[in-house]
Structure formats: C-alpha cells, structure tokens
Short mmCIF file of C-alpha atoms and ligand atoms in Angstrom, two decimals:
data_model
loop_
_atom_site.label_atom_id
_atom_site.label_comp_id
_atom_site.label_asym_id
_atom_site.label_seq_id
_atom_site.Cartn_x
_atom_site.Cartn_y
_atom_site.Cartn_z
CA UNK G 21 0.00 0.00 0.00
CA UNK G 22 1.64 3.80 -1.23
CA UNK G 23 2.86 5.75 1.84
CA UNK G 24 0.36 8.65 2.59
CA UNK G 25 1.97 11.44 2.97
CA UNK G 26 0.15 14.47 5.35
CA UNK G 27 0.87 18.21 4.50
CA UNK G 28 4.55 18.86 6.18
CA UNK G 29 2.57 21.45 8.75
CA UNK G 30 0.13 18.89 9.78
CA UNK G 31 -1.06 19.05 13.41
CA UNK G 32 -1.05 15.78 14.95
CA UNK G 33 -2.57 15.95 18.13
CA UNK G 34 -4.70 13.92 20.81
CA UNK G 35 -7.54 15.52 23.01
CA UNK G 36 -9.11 15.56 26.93
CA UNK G 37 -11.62 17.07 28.32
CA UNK G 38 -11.31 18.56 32.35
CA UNK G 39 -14.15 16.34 33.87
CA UNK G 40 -13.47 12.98 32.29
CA UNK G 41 -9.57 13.61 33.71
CA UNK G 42 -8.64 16.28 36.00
CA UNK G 43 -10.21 14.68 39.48
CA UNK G 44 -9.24 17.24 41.81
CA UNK G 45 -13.21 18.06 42.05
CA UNK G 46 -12.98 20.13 45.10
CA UNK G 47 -9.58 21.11 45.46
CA UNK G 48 -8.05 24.38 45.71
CA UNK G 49 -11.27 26.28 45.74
CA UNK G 50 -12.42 25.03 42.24
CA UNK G 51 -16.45 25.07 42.84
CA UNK G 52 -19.31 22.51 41.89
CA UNK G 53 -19.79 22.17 38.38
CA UNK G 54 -23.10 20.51 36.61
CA UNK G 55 -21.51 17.66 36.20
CA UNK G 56 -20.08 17.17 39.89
CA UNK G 57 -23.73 17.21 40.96
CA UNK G 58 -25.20 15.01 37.65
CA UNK G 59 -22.36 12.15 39.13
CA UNK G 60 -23.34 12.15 42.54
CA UNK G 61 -26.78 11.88 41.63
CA UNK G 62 -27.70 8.10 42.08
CA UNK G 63 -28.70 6.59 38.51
CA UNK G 64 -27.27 8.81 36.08
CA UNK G 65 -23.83 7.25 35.97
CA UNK G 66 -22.90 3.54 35.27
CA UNK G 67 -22.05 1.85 38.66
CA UNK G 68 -21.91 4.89 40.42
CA UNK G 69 -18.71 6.52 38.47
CA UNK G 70 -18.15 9.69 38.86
CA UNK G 71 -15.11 12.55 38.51
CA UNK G 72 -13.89 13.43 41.79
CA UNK G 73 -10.78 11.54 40.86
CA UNK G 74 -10.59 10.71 37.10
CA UNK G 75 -7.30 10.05 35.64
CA UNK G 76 -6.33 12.11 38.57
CA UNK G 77 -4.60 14.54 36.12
CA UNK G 78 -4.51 17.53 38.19
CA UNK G 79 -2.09 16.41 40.07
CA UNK G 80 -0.11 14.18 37.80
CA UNK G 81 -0.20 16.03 34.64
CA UNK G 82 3.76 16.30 34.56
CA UNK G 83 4.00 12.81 33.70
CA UNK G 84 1.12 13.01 31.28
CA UNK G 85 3.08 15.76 29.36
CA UNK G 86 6.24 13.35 29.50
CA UNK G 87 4.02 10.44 27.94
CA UNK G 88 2.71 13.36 25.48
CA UNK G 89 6.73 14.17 24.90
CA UNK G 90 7.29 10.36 24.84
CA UNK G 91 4.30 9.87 22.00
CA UNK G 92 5.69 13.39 19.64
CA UNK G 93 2.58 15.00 20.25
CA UNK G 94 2.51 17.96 18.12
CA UNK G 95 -0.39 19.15 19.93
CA UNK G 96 -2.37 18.59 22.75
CA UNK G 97 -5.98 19.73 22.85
CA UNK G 98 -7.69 19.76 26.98
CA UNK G 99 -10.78 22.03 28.45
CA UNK G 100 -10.11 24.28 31.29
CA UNK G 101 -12.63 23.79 34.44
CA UNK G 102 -14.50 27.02 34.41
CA UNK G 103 -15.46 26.44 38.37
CA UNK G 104 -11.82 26.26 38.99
CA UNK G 105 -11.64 29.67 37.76
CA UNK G 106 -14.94 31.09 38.96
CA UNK G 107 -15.63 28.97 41.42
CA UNK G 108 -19.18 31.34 41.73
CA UNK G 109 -19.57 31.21 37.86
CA UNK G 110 -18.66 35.22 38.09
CA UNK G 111 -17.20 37.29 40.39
CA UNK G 112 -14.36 36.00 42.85
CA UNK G 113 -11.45 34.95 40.56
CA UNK G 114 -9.93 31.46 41.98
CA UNK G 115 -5.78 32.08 41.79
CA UNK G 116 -4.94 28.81 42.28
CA UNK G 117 -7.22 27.35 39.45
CA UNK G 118 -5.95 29.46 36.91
CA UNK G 119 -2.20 29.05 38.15
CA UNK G 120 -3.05 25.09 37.40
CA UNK G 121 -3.75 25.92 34.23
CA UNK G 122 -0.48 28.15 33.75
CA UNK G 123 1.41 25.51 34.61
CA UNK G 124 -0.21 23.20 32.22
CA UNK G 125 0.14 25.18 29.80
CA UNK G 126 3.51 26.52 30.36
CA UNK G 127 4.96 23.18 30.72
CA UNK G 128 3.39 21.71 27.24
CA UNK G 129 5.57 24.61 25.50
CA UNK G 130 8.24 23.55 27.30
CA UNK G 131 8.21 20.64 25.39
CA UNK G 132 7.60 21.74 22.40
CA UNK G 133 3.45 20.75 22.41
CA UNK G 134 1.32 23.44 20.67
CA UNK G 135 -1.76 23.84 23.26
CA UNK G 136 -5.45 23.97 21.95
CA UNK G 137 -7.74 24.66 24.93
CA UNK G 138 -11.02 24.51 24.22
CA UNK G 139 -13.11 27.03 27.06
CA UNK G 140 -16.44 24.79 27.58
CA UNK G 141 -16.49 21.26 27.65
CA UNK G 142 -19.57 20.89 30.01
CA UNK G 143 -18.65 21.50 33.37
CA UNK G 144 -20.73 25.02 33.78
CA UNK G 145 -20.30 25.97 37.42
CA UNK G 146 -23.64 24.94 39.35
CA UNK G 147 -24.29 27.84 40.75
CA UNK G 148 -24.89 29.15 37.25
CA UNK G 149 -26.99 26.66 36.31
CA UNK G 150 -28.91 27.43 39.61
CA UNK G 151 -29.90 30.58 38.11
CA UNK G 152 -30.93 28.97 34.99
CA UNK G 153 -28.00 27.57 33.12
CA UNK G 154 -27.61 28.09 29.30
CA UNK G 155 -31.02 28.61 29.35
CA UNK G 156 -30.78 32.06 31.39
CA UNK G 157 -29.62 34.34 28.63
CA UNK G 158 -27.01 35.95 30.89
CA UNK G 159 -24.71 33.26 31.16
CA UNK G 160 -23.17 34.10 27.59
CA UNK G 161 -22.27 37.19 29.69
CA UNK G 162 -20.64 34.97 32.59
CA UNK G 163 -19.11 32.71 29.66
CA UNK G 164 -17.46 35.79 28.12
CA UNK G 165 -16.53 37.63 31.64
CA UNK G 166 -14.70 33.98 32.16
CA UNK G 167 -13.39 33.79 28.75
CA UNK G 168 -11.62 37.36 29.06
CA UNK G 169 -9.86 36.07 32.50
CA UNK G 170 -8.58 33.16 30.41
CA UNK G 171 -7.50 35.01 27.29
CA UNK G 172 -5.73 37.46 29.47
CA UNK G 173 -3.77 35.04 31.59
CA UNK G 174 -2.94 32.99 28.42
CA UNK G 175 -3.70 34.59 25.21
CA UNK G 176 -0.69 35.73 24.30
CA UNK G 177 0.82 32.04 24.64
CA UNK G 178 -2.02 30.28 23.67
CA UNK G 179 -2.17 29.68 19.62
CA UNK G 180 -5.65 27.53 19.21
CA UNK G 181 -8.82 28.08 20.97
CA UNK G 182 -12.13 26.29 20.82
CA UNK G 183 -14.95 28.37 22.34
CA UNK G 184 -16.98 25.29 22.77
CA UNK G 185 -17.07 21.48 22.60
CA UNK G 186 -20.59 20.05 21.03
CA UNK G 187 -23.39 22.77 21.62
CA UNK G 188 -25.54 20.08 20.42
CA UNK G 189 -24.62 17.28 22.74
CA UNK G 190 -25.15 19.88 25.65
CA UNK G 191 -28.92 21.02 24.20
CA UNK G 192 -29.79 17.37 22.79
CA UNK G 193 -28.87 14.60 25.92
CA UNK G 194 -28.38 17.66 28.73
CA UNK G 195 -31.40 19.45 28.26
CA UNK G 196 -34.21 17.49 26.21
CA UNK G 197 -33.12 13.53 26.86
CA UNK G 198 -31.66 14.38 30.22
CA UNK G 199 -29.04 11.75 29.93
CA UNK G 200 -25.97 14.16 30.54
CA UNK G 201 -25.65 17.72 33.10
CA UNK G 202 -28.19 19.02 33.93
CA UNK G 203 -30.64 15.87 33.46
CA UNK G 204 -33.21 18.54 31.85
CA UNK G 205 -35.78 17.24 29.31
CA UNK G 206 -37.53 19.73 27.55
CA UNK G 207 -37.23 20.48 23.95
CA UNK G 208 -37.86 23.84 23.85
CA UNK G 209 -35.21 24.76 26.75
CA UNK G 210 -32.94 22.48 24.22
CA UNK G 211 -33.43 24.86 21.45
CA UNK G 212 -32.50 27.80 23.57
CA UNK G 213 -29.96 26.25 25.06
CA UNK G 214 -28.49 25.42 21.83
CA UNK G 215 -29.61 29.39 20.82
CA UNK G 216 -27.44 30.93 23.66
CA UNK G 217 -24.36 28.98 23.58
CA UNK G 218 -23.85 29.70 19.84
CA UNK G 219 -24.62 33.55 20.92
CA UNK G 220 -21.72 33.24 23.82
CA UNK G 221 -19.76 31.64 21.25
CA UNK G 222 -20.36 34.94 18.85
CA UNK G 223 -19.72 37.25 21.90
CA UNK G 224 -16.74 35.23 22.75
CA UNK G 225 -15.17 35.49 19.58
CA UNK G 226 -16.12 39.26 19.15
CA UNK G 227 -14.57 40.09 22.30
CA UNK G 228 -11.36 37.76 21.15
CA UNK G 229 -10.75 40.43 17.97
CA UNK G 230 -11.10 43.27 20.36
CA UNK G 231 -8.31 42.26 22.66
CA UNK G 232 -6.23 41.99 19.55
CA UNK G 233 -5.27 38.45 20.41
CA UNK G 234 -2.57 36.91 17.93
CA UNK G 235 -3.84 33.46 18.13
CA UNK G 236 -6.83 31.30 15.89
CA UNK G 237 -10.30 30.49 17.59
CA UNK G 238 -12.97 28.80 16.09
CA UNK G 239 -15.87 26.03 17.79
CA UNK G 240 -16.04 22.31 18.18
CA UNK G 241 -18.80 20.62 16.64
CA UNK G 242 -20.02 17.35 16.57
CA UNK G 243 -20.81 15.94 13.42
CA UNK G 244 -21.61 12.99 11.29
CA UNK G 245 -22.72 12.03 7.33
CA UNK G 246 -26.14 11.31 7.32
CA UNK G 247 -27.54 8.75 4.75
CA UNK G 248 -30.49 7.87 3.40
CA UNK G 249 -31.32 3.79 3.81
CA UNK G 250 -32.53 3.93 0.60
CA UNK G 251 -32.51 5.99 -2.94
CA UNK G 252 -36.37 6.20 -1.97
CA UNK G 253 -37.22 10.33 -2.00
CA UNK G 254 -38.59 9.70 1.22
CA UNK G 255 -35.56 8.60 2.51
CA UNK G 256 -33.25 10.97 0.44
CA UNK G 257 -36.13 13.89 2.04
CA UNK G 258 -35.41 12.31 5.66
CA UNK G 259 -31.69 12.33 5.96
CA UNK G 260 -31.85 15.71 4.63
CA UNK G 261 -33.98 16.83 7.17
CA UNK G 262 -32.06 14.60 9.80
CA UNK G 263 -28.60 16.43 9.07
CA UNK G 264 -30.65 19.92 9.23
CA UNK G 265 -31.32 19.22 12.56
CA UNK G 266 -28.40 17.82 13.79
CA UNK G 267 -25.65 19.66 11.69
CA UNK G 268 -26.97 22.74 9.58
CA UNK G 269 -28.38 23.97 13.38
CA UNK G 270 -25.24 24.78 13.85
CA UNK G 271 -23.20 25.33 10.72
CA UNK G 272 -25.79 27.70 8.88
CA UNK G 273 -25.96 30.35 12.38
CA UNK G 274 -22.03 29.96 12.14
CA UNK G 275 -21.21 30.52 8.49
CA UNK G 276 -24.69 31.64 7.02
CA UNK G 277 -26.21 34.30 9.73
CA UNK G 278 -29.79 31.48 9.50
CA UNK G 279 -30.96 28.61 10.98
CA UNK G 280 -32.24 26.47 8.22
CA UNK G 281 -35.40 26.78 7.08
CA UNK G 282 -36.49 23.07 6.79
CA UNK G 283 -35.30 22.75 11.10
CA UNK G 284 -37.18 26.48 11.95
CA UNK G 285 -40.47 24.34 10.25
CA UNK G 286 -40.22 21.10 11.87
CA UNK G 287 -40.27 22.49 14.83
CA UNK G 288 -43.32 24.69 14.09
CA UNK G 289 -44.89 21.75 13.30
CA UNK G 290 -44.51 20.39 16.75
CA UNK G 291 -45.55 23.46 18.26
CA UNK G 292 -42.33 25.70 19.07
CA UNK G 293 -42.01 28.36 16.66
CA UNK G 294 -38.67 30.40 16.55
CA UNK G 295 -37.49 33.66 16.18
CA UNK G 296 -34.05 34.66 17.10
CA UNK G 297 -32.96 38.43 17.11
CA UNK G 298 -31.00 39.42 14.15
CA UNK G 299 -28.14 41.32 16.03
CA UNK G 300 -27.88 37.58 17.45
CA UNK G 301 -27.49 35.83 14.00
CA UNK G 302 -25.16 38.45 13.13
CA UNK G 303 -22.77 38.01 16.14
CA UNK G 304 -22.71 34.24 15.98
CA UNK G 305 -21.36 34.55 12.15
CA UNK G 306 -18.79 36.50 12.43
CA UNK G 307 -15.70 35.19 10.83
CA UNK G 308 -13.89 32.30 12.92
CA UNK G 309 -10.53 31.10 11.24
CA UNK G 310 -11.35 27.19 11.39
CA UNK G 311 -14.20 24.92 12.00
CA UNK G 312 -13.47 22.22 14.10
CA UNK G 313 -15.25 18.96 14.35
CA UNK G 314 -16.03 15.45 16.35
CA UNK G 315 -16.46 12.71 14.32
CA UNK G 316 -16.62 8.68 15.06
CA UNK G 317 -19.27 7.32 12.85
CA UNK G 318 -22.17 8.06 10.48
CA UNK G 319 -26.15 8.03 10.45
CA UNK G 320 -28.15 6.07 8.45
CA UNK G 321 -31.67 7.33 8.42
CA UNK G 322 -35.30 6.35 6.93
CA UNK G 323 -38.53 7.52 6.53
CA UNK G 324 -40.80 6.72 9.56
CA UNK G 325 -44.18 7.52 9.27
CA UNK G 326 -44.81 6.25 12.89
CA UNK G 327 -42.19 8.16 14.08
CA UNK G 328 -43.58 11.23 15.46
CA UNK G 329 -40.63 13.45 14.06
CA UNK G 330 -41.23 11.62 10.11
CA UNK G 331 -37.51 10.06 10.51
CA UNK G 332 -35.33 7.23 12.32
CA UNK G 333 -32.24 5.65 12.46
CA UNK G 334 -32.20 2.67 10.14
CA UNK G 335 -31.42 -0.17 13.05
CA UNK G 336 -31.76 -3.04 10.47
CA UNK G 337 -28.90 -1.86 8.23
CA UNK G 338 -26.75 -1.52 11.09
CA UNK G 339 -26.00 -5.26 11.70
CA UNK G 340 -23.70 -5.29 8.09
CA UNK G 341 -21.05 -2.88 10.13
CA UNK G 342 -18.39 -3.12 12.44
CA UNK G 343 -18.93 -1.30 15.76
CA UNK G 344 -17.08 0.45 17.98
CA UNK G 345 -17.90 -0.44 22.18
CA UNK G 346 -20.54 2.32 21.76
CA UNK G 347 -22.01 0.67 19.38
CA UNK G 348 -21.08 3.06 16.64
CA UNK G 349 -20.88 1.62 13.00
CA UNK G 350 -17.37 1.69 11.67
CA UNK G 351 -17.24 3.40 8.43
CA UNK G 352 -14.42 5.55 7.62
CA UNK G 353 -15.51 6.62 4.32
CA UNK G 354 -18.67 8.70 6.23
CA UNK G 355 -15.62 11.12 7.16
CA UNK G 356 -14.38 11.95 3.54
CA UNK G 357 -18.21 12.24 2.95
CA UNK G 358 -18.52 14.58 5.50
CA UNK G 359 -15.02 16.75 5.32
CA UNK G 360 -16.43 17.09 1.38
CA UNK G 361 -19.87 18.25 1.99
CA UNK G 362 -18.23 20.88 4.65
CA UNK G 363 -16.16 22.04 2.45
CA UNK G 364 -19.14 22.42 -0.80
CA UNK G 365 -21.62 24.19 1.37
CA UNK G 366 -19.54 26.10 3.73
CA UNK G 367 -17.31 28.38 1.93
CA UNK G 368 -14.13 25.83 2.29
CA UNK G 369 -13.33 26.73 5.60
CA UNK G 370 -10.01 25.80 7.48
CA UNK G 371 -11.35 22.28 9.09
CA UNK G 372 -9.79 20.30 12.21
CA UNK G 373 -10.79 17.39 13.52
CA UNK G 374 -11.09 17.82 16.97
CA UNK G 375 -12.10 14.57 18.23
CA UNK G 376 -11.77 11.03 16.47
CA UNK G 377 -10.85 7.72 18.26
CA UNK G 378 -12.88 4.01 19.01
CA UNK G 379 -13.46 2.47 22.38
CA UNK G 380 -12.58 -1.10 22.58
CA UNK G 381 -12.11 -3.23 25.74
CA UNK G 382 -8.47 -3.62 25.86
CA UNK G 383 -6.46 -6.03 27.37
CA UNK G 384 -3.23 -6.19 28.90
CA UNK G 385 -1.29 -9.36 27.43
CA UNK G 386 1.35 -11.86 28.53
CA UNK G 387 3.35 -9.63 27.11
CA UNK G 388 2.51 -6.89 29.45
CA UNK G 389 1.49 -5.09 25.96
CA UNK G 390 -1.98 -3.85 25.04
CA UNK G 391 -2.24 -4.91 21.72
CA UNK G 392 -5.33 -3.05 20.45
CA UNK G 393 -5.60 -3.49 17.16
CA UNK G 394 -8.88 -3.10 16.36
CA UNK G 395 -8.01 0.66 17.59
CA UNK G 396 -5.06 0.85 15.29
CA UNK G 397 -7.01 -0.57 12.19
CA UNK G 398 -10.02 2.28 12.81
CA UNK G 399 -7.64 4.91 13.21
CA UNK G 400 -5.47 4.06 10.03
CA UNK G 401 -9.22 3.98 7.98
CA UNK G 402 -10.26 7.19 9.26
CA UNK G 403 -7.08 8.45 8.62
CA UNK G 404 -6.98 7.23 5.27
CA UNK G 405 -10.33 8.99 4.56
CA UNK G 406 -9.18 12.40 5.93
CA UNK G 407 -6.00 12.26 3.61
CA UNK G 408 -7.98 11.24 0.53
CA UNK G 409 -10.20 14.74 1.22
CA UNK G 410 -6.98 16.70 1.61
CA UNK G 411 -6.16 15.08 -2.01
CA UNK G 412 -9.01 16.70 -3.57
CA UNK G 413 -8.38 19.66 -1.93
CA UNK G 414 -10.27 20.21 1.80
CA UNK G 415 -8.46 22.72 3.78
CA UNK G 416 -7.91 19.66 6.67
CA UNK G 417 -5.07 21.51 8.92
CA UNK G 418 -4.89 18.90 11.85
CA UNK G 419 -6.14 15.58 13.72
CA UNK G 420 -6.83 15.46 17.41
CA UNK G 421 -6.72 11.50 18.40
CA UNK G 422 -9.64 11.10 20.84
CA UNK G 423 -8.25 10.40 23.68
CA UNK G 424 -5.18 10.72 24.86
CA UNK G 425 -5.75 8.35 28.17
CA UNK G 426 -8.72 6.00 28.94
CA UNK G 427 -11.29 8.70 31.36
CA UNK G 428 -14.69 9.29 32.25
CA UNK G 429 -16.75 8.41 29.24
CA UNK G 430 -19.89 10.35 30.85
CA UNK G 431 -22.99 8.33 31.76
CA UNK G 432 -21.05 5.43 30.83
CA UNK G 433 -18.11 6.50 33.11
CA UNK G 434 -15.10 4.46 33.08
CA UNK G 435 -16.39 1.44 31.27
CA UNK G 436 -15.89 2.81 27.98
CA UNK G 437 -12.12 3.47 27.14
CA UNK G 438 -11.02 5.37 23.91
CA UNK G 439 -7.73 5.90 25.67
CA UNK G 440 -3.87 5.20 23.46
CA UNK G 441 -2.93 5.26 26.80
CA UNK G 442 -4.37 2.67 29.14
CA UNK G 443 -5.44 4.16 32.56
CA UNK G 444 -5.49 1.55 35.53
CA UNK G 445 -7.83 3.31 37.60
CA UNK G 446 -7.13 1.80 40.72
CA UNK G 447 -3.57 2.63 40.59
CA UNK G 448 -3.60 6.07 37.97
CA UNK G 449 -0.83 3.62 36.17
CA UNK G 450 -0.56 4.95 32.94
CA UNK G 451 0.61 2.40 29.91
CA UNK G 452 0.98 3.36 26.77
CA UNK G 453 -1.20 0.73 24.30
CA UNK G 454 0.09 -0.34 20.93
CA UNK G 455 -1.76 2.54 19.41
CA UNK G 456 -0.57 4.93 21.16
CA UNK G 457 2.88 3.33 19.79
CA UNK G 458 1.62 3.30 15.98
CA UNK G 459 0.43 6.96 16.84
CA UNK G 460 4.43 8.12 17.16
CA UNK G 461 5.48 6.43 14.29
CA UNK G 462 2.59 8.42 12.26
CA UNK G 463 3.18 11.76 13.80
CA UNK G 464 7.75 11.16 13.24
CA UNK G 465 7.01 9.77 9.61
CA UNK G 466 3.91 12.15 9.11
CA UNK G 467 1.94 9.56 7.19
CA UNK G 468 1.87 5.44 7.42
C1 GCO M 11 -17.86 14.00 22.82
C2 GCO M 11 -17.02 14.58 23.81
C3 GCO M 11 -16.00 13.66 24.42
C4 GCO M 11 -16.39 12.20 24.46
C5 GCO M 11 -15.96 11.50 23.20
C6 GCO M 11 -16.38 10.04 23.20
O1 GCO M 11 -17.54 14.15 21.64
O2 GCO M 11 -18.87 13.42 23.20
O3 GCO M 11 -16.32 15.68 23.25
O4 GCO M 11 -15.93 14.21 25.70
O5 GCO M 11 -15.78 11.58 25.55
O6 GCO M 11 -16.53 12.08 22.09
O7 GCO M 11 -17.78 9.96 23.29
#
C-alpha cells in the first residue's frame, strides 16, 4: 500500500476534556460544576462513576506531558474547568485554578506541544446553572466575563482556541433527553440552550478580535454524514432533514447568519415556533478562522411515518457494520463524505478534527502489551479517509486522536475506554497501548 503522505505542517494531536480527567473536584477552591452534581446523583452514571478523581490529572499532569513528549505530540488539545476559575460562575477569581492551568500550559511549551484549549467542555459551574444555566440568557455574559480572565492570563501564549465542545450534545442529551448535566428534558429549553451557547460563542469570539489576540479560535462541533437507507425520496427527504437538525443547526448560524429553514419548520410543526434576534445571527457569524469537528461514525436514516418526528435511524442496516464499544458503525468513508460536503456548502473553511478515536475493551497481554488493534485498524481507515479529502483539496489543517488516556466516558463512566494510553484506575498507572505506539510512528514519519 503507497505511503500517505500528510501536509509537512500537519497538526497531529490527541484531546481531553477537564471532567473525564482532572479529578481534583474540590480542590483548591475550584467550585461545583453541573456535572459534579449530575455524578453524585444516584442513577445517572454507570455503577456509580463519577469525577472526583478521574485520571487524577490535576495532580499528575507532569507525567502526562512526559508520555505526550514520549508519544511526539505535536499538539495537545484539553478544556479548562471554568469552576476552577470562577468557582461562583462570576465574580471572585480562583488564583490557584488558573495558576493550574499556567502551569499546564507553560509546561506543554516547554516541550515543544502546541496547546489547543477549548473554554467549555460541560462542566458550567452549578451555581450558574442554579440561576438557569444556558437557558438564562445571561450566562453568555458569565461565559465571556470567564473567557476574558482566560485570554488574558494565556492569550498571548495560547495559539488555538475552541470556544466550545458540542453545543448540540449539551442542548440534545443535557437538556431534552436528560441523559448528561443538567438531566433537563424539555425540547424547547434544548433549542435555547443550543440558541445561547452559539450567541456566547459569537460574543466570545467578538470580544477575542477586540483584545487583539494573535492566536486562531474557532468552535467544536459534533458531526456525522447522514444517509439515506434507501434511494427512496422519502428517505433521500429524511436524511436531509435529519442532518438539518443535527448539523446545519449549527453550521448555517455559524457561516450563514440562519438557521435552516427546513429545522425552523419542523419544529413549528410540533408546536415551538422560533425567532431569534437578528443582532444575534449576526454576532454568531462572524468570521472564525477554522471549524473544528467530532467525528466517530455516520447516520443512516429512513422515513418513519410512525415516528412522530417523520424520521429514524435505520437499526436493520446496522448489523452489516463493524462497531465500535458504543455501538457506533465503523465506516471511515462517512468522514471523507462529510469533510467534502463541509467544504461544498460552507465556503471551504479551514477544518480540524477535533475529536476522532474508538473504544474497545483492551487487554493487557502476557506480554505486558496492550495490543489493540482493532483501535489501530479504525484509526489508520479514518485516517486514510481524511488524507484522501486533503487530495481533492479540503483545507484539513490537523487531527486530534480522541483520547489521549482511557477517562470518564460520561454516563457510561469508566467502562468505555477510547484511551492510546491505558489508565489503571485503581492505581492512575498509565501504559501506553500499541496505538498509542503506531500513533508516534505516524506523527515522526507524518503519514503510514
Ligand atoms: C464527545 C465529547 C468527548 C467524548 C468522546 C467520546 O464528543 O462526546 O467531546 O468528551 O468523551 O466524544 O464519546
């Protein structure tokens, strides 16, 4: 098989998130965060996890950075707590959480590791969300009032930054299924939920350009290829409208100044008709200088007349893929799919993939290796895909390997692990797996 060669300023990188590693819930007058009280809620977390400890990362992140050094990271991607920093959600600055994150940060240019934080990865302080949450229009003011602490303490060393990770995964399983922080189910609190991040994003970035910061920022969505079951129209019509919902939510506020049209009238039809201020629309479109993405499978959807939204995920088809442990279909080719259509309908905007990795129970062998090559193979498909875009010309500038160590997988907790670096979590003994191996021979030879 030919050698496939990445651009030589590729940005290989791997990605965490604060809650699924930091630990450290409590410590050094960080304050509750949504998820601290979603984990110690009994029932919402398989067998009780929860992220008091984690990968225990606040206090051992020197030797993460050495395993980082040890893998050739060029880049490492992680969230910053905002409770550590506003342990209030506003007001009283916490010295000591933002000093962690100096340190972090400080240390990962020692060594020669390009930071990308991303500012919101889920973990809103509680006693914001006890005033309403992302649903109480002020918090994009909190979000930004945070966001200017941060960008002063590290915006002049920082070069990437992420305003947030998955608006839709907070609006969709936090506030209408209620599986993640804040356990809220209600679709139109979803909607502005989803409405108000996007407008802290906008404010966010707006306040970015005015401090004249010389770094990139852009947002984190998550997104998949949607496909119709069938050439049936009704099932051409359905993944359309599936994708609208899901993905052009997002991308048309962000790079069109609209929702889309075909979303704003579904949702009539089930009672919730939107507006959204202009001024809004405008704010959350102003320019960003990359899109970046989560991506670790693809949607197949039908028509479904008994479904009370017209649409549902073709189950039956599923059985002729490969699946990851979360029992997401393996197919690599639903990437180039996707990096294409992003790059057709949205102005061919400077793309990163922020997020792609498989879980897989892994073992440790006789040989004291892990030898997960089921991880390995997925990684070298999606891979593959992402080159073959940047062969017919997608402005791809970088890969963030999701994760970096086995953590918290959310509701799931720790029985899900995505890690190239195997977390015992009894002992916080890190090993590094075979692909975390097959990783540093990618990033040194910049291809496979
Ligand atoms: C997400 C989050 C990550 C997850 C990862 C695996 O994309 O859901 O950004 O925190 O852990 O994607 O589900």
């Amino acid at each position: 098989m030919s050698k496939i060669n990445f651009p030589k300023d590729f940005i290989w990188g791997s990605a965490t998130a604060a809650y699924q590693i930091e630990g450290a819930y409590n410590e050094d007058g960080k304050g509750e965060s949504i998820w601290d009280r979603f984990s110690h809620t009994p029932g919402n977390i398989e067998n009780g996890h929860n992220g008091d400890i984690a990968c225990d990362h606040y206090h051992r992140y020197e030797e993460d950075i050495k395993i980082m050094k040890e893998i050739g990271l060029k880049s490492y991607r992680f969230s910053i707590s905002w409770p550590r920093i506003f342990p209030e959600g506003t007001g009283q600055l916490n010295q000591k959480g933002l000093d962690f994150y100096k340190r972090l940060t400080n240390m990962l240019l020692e060594n020669g590791i390009m930071p990308a934080i991303t500012l919101y990865h889920w973990d809103l302080p509680q006693k914001l969300q006890d005033k309403g949450g992302w649903k109480n229009r002020d918090t994009t003011d909190y979000f930004t009032e945070y966001c200017e602490a941060i960008f002063k303490s590290l915006g002049d060393i920082v070069p990437m930054w992420i305003t947030h990770n998955e608006p839709r995964v907070v609006a969709l399983l936090g506030h209408f299924l209620g599986i993640h922080a804040p356990g809220i189910k209600d679709l139109r609190t979803s909607l502005e939920v989803s409405h108000n991040i996007l407008l802290s994003h906008g404010k966010t970035v707006k306040l970015f350009r005015e401090m004249n910061i010389d770094a990139q920022i852009g947002i984190a969505l998550n997104l998949s290829h949607h496909y119709p079951v069938s050439e049936k129209p009704e099932d051409i019509a359905a993944a359309e409208l599936s994708f609208s919902i899901a993905g052009r939510w997002y991308l048309d506020p962000l790079f069109k100044g609209c929702y889309p049209e075909d979303a704003l009238e579904y949702y009539k039809k089930k009672g919730i008709e939107l507006s959204f201020p202009q001024d809004d629309l405008k704010l959350i479109s102003q320019p960003i200088d990359f899109l970046a993405f989560n991506n670790y499978s693809s949607d197949i959807i039908q028509y479904d007349p008994s479904d009370e939204s017209g649409f549902s995920f073709a189950e039956s088809i599923l059985d002729k893929f490969e699946k990851t442990d979360m029992g997401w279909i393996i197919y690599p080719e639903g990437l180039y799919d996707l990096l294409m259509l992003l790059d057709r309908d949205y102005g061919k905007p400077n793309l990163i993939i922020s997020e792609n990795g498989a879980a897989f129970k892994d073992e440790i062998s006789s040989s004291g290796r892990i030898e997960d090559t089921k991880r390995i193979q997925y990684l070298k498909s999606y891979l593959t895909q992402a080159h073959r875009a940047i062969q017919d010309g997608v402005n791809l500038k970088g890969y963030y390997l999701w994760s970096l160590m086995d953590n918290f997988e959310w509701s799931f907790g720790y029985n899900k692990r995505f890690g190239i670096v195997h977390v015992n979590f009894e002992t916080q003994e890190r090993k590094i797996k075979d692909s975390g191996y097959w990783y540093k021979e990618v990033i040194k030879n910049n291809g496979f």
